[in-house]
């Protein structure tokens, strides 16, 4: 699965649940082995475009969102960070003027960032660090950062007071401080052309039975993963069906702020436009199948005209049941698309 934090975590939990229900023995693996991340039936390639250095530590927000959510230690109400969080260190950092006063590093969360940074300083790669972080909780899926290179996203915005009338800010400043309200002119994933997929990413895609695009932001989450050289080729070459889930329902984003990002790449905020943007593999695009919400059923015929096998199903993930049902629909569509005999 390719996923970001927003829209990704709920869907990944649904997939984990549905896979457990359909293959309770873990596809022949022992329970202990199945629960170990590296032996999981499900591999999640996680967006790293939101990552940043702040207050001397490396943050990987999407990776941590998935880690905390799958471990059941996330703050579900707030939508990011740890449950039961305290902010004593953050208050001190504010006094010292370190970090961003509008970006809170909770005490428990800081434990993760300190552990990560300390392992990076010891010479581990981000994906090796990710592997260590996953040893703490039996996630039942394996998380891999899409790349070990730092490709932090920056946003170019119009600013009449800046030289040249434009300025660049880190994605997190645009997203969290300005709530994506500054009209973006472009997104730049720094050094992305020199990045390569983290170990295991291409192999996971090449050997998958099914590849899923989570209903994450098509521009700054899935889009960033797809911009890493090698990932598009791996998707083009895999024998597995590739099925995506729309992050847009009836012209509105399900969660997150994709509606502030899609216009920047000239894509309308609709399930149909995002499906067409990813495109059909049969005509050089990325997807075989595309799931849209029931309210977007009228788009199915036109999507099929564009070469995608589209289905309309309930997309709202209100709880684990509805998330698992959506995962089941994606797995079923993948099975229907699998070449005969494979
Ligand atoms: N989101 C916020 O809205 N406010 C915050 O103060 C904030 C702090 C934060 C700290 C660590 C971390 O890993 C994530 C954090 N987030 C915060 C969430 C994050 O900025 C975004 O929601 C994601 O990057 C978008 O996917």
PDB file of C-alpha atoms in Angstrom, residues 18-195:
ATOM      1  CA  UNK A  18      -9.839  -7.291   6.667  1.00  0.00           C
ATOM      2  CA  UNK A  19      -6.653  -9.245   5.918  1.00  0.00           C
ATOM      3  CA  UNK A  20      -6.771 -10.790   9.403  1.00  0.00           C
ATOM      4  CA  UNK A  21     -10.403 -11.795   8.863  1.00  0.00           C
ATOM      5  CA  UNK A  22      -9.856 -13.301   5.425  1.00  0.00           C
ATOM      6  CA  UNK A  23      -6.535 -14.979   6.201  1.00  0.00           C
ATOM      7  CA  UNK A  24      -6.682 -15.634   9.968  1.00  0.00           C
ATOM      8  CA  UNK A  25      -3.616 -17.870   9.882  1.00  0.00           C
ATOM      9  CA  UNK A  26      -1.595 -15.072   8.262  1.00  0.00           C
ATOM     10  CA  UNK A  27      -1.348 -16.994   5.015  1.00  0.00           C
ATOM     11  CA  UNK A  28       0.317 -19.967   6.703  1.00  0.00           C
ATOM     12  CA  UNK A  29       2.603 -17.960   9.024  1.00  0.00           C
ATOM     13  CA  UNK A  30       2.626 -18.597  12.761  1.00  0.00           C
ATOM     14  CA  UNK A  31       0.871 -15.972  14.904  1.00  0.00           C
ATOM     15  CA  UNK A  32       4.205 -14.858  16.390  1.00  0.00           C
ATOM     16  CA  UNK A  33       5.759 -14.548  12.964  1.00  0.00           C
ATOM     17  CA  UNK A  34       2.693 -12.837  11.498  1.00  0.00           C
ATOM     18  CA  UNK A  35       2.817 -10.201  14.213  1.00  0.00           C
ATOM     19  CA  UNK A  36       6.443  -9.381  13.503  1.00  0.00           C
ATOM     20  CA  UNK A  37       6.558  -6.398  11.165  1.00  0.00           C
ATOM     21  CA  UNK A  38       8.965  -7.908   8.655  1.00  0.00           C
ATOM     22  CA  UNK A  39       6.769 -11.005   8.229  1.00  0.00           C
ATOM     23  CA  UNK A  40       3.551  -9.095   7.670  1.00  0.00           C
ATOM     24  CA  UNK A  41       1.224  -9.756   4.788  1.00  0.00           C
ATOM     25  CA  UNK A  42       0.777  -5.998   4.385  1.00  0.00           C
ATOM     26  CA  UNK A  43       3.585  -3.568   3.568  1.00  0.00           C
ATOM     27  CA  UNK A  44       2.906   0.143   3.733  1.00  0.00           C
ATOM     28  CA  UNK A  45       5.171   2.500   1.775  1.00  0.00           C
ATOM     29  CA  UNK A  46       4.887   5.724   3.758  1.00  0.00           C
ATOM     30  CA  UNK A  47       5.152   9.300   2.489  1.00  0.00           C
ATOM     31  CA  UNK A  48       8.219  11.162   3.748  1.00  0.00           C
ATOM     32  CA  UNK A  49       7.490  14.551   2.160  1.00  0.00           C
ATOM     33  CA  UNK A  50       6.136  15.985   5.457  1.00  0.00           C
ATOM     34  CA  UNK A  51       9.384  15.192   7.293  1.00  0.00           C
ATOM     35  CA  UNK A  52      11.540  17.897   8.833  1.00  0.00           C
ATOM     36  CA  UNK A  53      14.295  18.811  11.251  1.00  0.00           C
ATOM     37  CA  UNK A  54      12.999  20.880  14.158  1.00  0.00           C
ATOM     38  CA  UNK A  55      14.518  21.674  17.557  1.00  0.00           C
ATOM     39  CA  UNK A  56      17.439  19.412  16.712  1.00  0.00           C
ATOM     40  CA  UNK A  57      15.338  16.323  16.082  1.00  0.00           C
ATOM     41  CA  UNK A  58      14.094  14.559  12.966  1.00  0.00           C
ATOM     42  CA  UNK A  59      10.319  14.390  12.651  1.00  0.00           C
ATOM     43  CA  UNK A  60       8.545  11.958  10.334  1.00  0.00           C
ATOM     44  CA  UNK A  61       4.893  12.921  10.849  1.00  0.00           C
ATOM     45  CA  UNK A  62       3.227  10.481   8.457  1.00  0.00           C
ATOM     46  CA  UNK A  63       5.340   7.547   9.592  1.00  0.00           C
ATOM     47  CA  UNK A  64       4.595   8.360  13.230  1.00  0.00           C
ATOM     48  CA  UNK A  65       0.865   8.852  12.551  1.00  0.00           C
ATOM     49  CA  UNK A  66       0.713   5.348  11.107  1.00  0.00           C
ATOM     50  CA  UNK A  67       2.935   3.901  13.842  1.00  0.00           C
ATOM     51  CA  UNK A  68       0.853   5.391  16.666  1.00  0.00           C
ATOM     52  CA  UNK A  69      -2.464   4.631  15.022  1.00  0.00           C
ATOM     53  CA  UNK A  70      -1.648   0.984  14.269  1.00  0.00           C
ATOM     54  CA  UNK A  71      -0.238   0.574  17.784  1.00  0.00           C
ATOM     55  CA  UNK A  72      -3.447   2.093  19.219  1.00  0.00           C
ATOM     56  CA  UNK A  73      -1.536   4.830  21.087  1.00  0.00           C
ATOM     57  CA  UNK A  74      -2.604   7.751  18.875  1.00  0.00           C
ATOM     58  CA  UNK A  75      -4.676  10.775  19.821  1.00  0.00           C
ATOM     59  CA  UNK A  76      -7.688   9.954  17.638  1.00  0.00           C
ATOM     60  CA  UNK A  77      -9.566  13.134  18.533  1.00  0.00           C
ATOM     61  CA  UNK A  78      -6.779  15.558  17.659  1.00  0.00           C
ATOM     62  CA  UNK A  79      -5.733  13.502  14.635  1.00  0.00           C
ATOM     63  CA  UNK A  80      -1.984  13.529  15.301  1.00  0.00           C
ATOM     64  CA  UNK A  81       0.446  12.644  18.080  1.00  0.00           C
ATOM     65  CA  UNK A  82       0.087  10.387  21.118  1.00  0.00           C
ATOM     66  CA  UNK A  83      -2.934   9.808  23.352  1.00  0.00           C
ATOM     67  CA  UNK A  84      -2.539  11.077  26.916  1.00  0.00           C
ATOM     68  CA  UNK A  85       0.131  13.524  25.764  1.00  0.00           C
ATOM     69  CA  UNK A  86       1.644  16.240  27.989  1.00  0.00           C
ATOM     70  CA  UNK A  87       3.502  19.318  26.795  1.00  0.00           C
ATOM     71  CA  UNK A  88       6.017  20.227  29.477  1.00  0.00           C
ATOM     72  CA  UNK A  89       9.046  20.142  27.191  1.00  0.00           C
ATOM     73  CA  UNK A  90       7.160  22.101  24.503  1.00  0.00           C
ATOM     74  CA  UNK A  91       6.496  24.873  27.062  1.00  0.00           C
ATOM     75  CA  UNK A  92      10.216  24.994  27.859  1.00  0.00           C
ATOM     76  CA  UNK A  93      11.163  25.056  24.176  1.00  0.00           C
ATOM     77  CA  UNK A  94       8.823  28.015  23.686  1.00  0.00           C
ATOM     78  CA  UNK A  95      10.549  29.847  26.557  1.00  0.00           C
ATOM     79  CA  UNK A  96      13.900  29.186  24.905  1.00  0.00           C
ATOM     80  CA  UNK A  97      12.588  30.254  21.511  1.00  0.00           C
ATOM     81  CA  UNK A  98      13.500  26.899  20.002  1.00  0.00           C
ATOM     82  CA  UNK A  99      11.331  25.249  17.341  1.00  0.00           C
ATOM     83  CA  UNK A 100       8.057  26.741  16.166  1.00  0.00           C
ATOM     84  CA  UNK A 101       5.631  28.025  18.833  1.00  0.00           C
ATOM     85  CA  UNK A 102       2.671  26.902  16.688  1.00  0.00           C
ATOM     86  CA  UNK A 103       4.020  23.364  16.222  1.00  0.00           C
ATOM     87  CA  UNK A 104       3.764  21.350  19.401  1.00  0.00           C
ATOM     88  CA  UNK A 105       6.178  18.560  20.211  1.00  0.00           C
ATOM     89  CA  UNK A 106       4.468  16.552  22.947  1.00  0.00           C
ATOM     90  CA  UNK A 107       6.556  14.862  25.633  1.00  0.00           C
ATOM     91  CA  UNK A 108       5.738  11.278  24.594  1.00  0.00           C
ATOM     92  CA  UNK A 109       6.097  12.172  20.928  1.00  0.00           C
ATOM     93  CA  UNK A 110       9.479  13.772  21.649  1.00  0.00           C
ATOM     94  CA  UNK A 111      10.615  10.413  23.020  1.00  0.00           C
ATOM     95  CA  UNK A 112      10.091   8.994  19.518  1.00  0.00           C
ATOM     96  CA  UNK A 113      11.925  11.905  17.867  1.00  0.00           C
ATOM     97  CA  UNK A 114      14.858  11.628  20.284  1.00  0.00           C
ATOM     98  CA  UNK A 115      15.104   7.863  19.732  1.00  0.00           C
ATOM     99  CA  UNK A 116      14.952   8.358  15.954  1.00  0.00           C
ATOM    100  CA  UNK A 117      17.535  11.136  15.959  1.00  0.00           C
ATOM    101  CA  UNK A 118      19.853   9.226  18.223  1.00  0.00           C
ATOM    102  CA  UNK A 119      19.740   6.167  15.922  1.00  0.00           C
ATOM    103  CA  UNK A 120      20.258   8.385  12.865  1.00  0.00           C
ATOM    104  CA  UNK A 121      23.294   9.900  14.602  1.00  0.00           C
ATOM    105  CA  UNK A 122      24.597   6.357  15.183  1.00  0.00           C
ATOM    106  CA  UNK A 123      24.476   5.880  11.411  1.00  0.00           C
ATOM    107  CA  UNK A 124      21.212   4.004  10.897  1.00  0.00           C
ATOM    108  CA  UNK A 125      19.156   4.929   7.844  1.00  0.00           C
ATOM    109  CA  UNK A 126      15.575   6.199   8.274  1.00  0.00           C
ATOM    110  CA  UNK A 127      14.211   2.827   7.147  1.00  0.00           C
ATOM    111  CA  UNK A 128      16.418   1.001   9.672  1.00  0.00           C
ATOM    112  CA  UNK A 129      15.196   3.438  12.327  1.00  0.00           C
ATOM    113  CA  UNK A 130      11.625   2.749  11.204  1.00  0.00           C
ATOM    114  CA  UNK A 131      12.228  -0.968  11.644  1.00  0.00           C
ATOM    115  CA  UNK A 132      13.446  -0.387  15.233  1.00  0.00           C
ATOM    116  CA  UNK A 133      10.482   1.822  16.078  1.00  0.00           C
ATOM    117  CA  UNK A 134       8.120  -0.933  14.907  1.00  0.00           C
ATOM    118  CA  UNK A 135       9.685  -3.502  17.248  1.00  0.00           C
ATOM    119  CA  UNK A 136       8.014  -1.809  20.192  1.00  0.00           C
ATOM    120  CA  UNK A 137       4.448  -2.659  19.194  1.00  0.00           C
ATOM    121  CA  UNK A 138       3.037  -5.608  17.220  1.00  0.00           C
ATOM    122  CA  UNK A 139       1.598  -3.552  14.368  1.00  0.00           C
ATOM    123  CA  UNK A 140       0.571  -6.492  12.174  1.00  0.00           C
ATOM    124  CA  UNK A 141       1.771  -4.572   9.099  1.00  0.00           C
ATOM    125  CA  UNK A 142       5.206  -3.473   7.965  1.00  0.00           C
ATOM    126  CA  UNK A 143       5.882   0.241   7.510  1.00  0.00           C
ATOM    127  CA  UNK A 144       8.697   1.415   5.218  1.00  0.00           C
ATOM    128  CA  UNK A 145       9.473   5.086   4.571  1.00  0.00           C
ATOM    129  CA  UNK A 146       9.243   5.613   0.813  1.00  0.00           C
ATOM    130  CA  UNK A 147      12.847   6.827   0.698  1.00  0.00           C
ATOM    131  CA  UNK A 148      15.856   7.139   2.987  1.00  0.00           C
ATOM    132  CA  UNK A 149      16.763  10.472   1.358  1.00  0.00           C
ATOM    133  CA  UNK A 150      15.552  13.755   2.840  1.00  0.00           C
ATOM    134  CA  UNK A 151      12.995  15.088   0.356  1.00  0.00           C
ATOM    135  CA  UNK A 152      11.167  17.551   2.642  1.00  0.00           C
ATOM    136  CA  UNK A 153       8.422  19.384   0.761  1.00  0.00           C
ATOM    137  CA  UNK A 154       8.569  23.165   0.398  1.00  0.00           C
ATOM    138  CA  UNK A 155       5.707  25.326  -0.807  1.00  0.00           C
ATOM    139  CA  UNK A 156       6.140  28.323  -3.071  1.00  0.00           C
ATOM    140  CA  UNK A 157       3.607  31.044  -2.262  1.00  0.00           C
ATOM    141  CA  UNK A 158       2.935  34.522  -3.595  1.00  0.00           C
ATOM    142  CA  UNK A 159       4.125  37.239  -1.207  1.00  0.00           C
ATOM    143  CA  UNK A 160       4.097  40.847  -2.437  1.00  0.00           C
ATOM    144  CA  UNK A 161       6.523  41.837   0.353  1.00  0.00           C
ATOM    145  CA  UNK A 162       9.146  39.220  -0.580  1.00  0.00           C
ATOM    146  CA  UNK A 163      11.865  39.823  -3.202  1.00  0.00           C
ATOM    147  CA  UNK A 164      10.427  38.706  -6.563  1.00  0.00           C
ATOM    148  CA  UNK A 165       6.941  38.586  -5.053  1.00  0.00           C
ATOM    149  CA  UNK A 166       7.339  34.951  -3.948  1.00  0.00           C
ATOM    150  CA  UNK A 167       8.674  33.027  -1.010  1.00  0.00           C
ATOM    151  CA  UNK A 168       9.156  29.426  -0.019  1.00  0.00           C
ATOM    152  CA  UNK A 169       8.197  27.851   3.254  1.00  0.00           C
ATOM    153  CA  UNK A 170       8.412  24.348   4.655  1.00  0.00           C
ATOM    154  CA  UNK A 171       5.302  22.289   4.007  1.00  0.00           C
ATOM    155  CA  UNK A 172       4.591  22.059   7.752  1.00  0.00           C
ATOM    156  CA  UNK A 173       4.555  25.854   8.084  1.00  0.00           C
ATOM    157  CA  UNK A 174       2.129  26.155   5.189  1.00  0.00           C
ATOM    158  CA  UNK A 175      -0.030  23.274   6.400  1.00  0.00           C
ATOM    159  CA  UNK A 176      -0.034  23.631  10.170  1.00  0.00           C
ATOM    160  CA  UNK A 177       0.575  27.326  10.792  1.00  0.00           C
ATOM    161  CA  UNK A 178      -1.362  28.715   7.830  1.00  0.00           C
ATOM    162  CA  UNK A 179      -3.813  25.787   7.494  1.00  0.00           C
ATOM    163  CA  UNK A 180      -3.071  25.749   3.743  1.00  0.00           C
ATOM    164  CA  UNK A 181      -4.750  29.139   3.339  1.00  0.00           C
ATOM    165  CA  UNK A 182      -1.803  30.870   1.601  1.00  0.00           C
ATOM    166  CA  UNK A 183      -2.446  30.197  -2.098  1.00  0.00           C
ATOM    167  CA  UNK A 184       0.298  27.808  -3.197  1.00  0.00           C
ATOM    168  CA  UNK A 185       2.028  28.299  -6.540  1.00  0.00           C
ATOM    169  CA  UNK A 186       4.040  25.085  -6.498  1.00  0.00           C
ATOM    170  CA  UNK A 187       5.237  22.242  -4.295  1.00  0.00           C
ATOM    171  CA  UNK A 188       8.889  21.333  -4.369  1.00  0.00           C
ATOM    172  CA  UNK A 189      10.195  18.070  -2.992  1.00  0.00           C
ATOM    173  CA  UNK A 190      13.810  18.985  -2.303  1.00  0.00           C
ATOM    174  CA  UNK A 191      16.419  16.754  -3.976  1.00  0.00           C
ATOM    175  CA  UNK A 192      13.762  14.293  -5.070  1.00  0.00           C
ATOM    176  CA  UNK A 193      15.521  13.642  -8.369  1.00  0.00           C
ATOM    177  CA  UNK A 194      18.530  12.271  -6.474  1.00  0.00           C
ATOM    178  CA  UNK A 195      16.401  10.184  -4.102  1.00  0.00           C
TER     179      UNK A 195
END
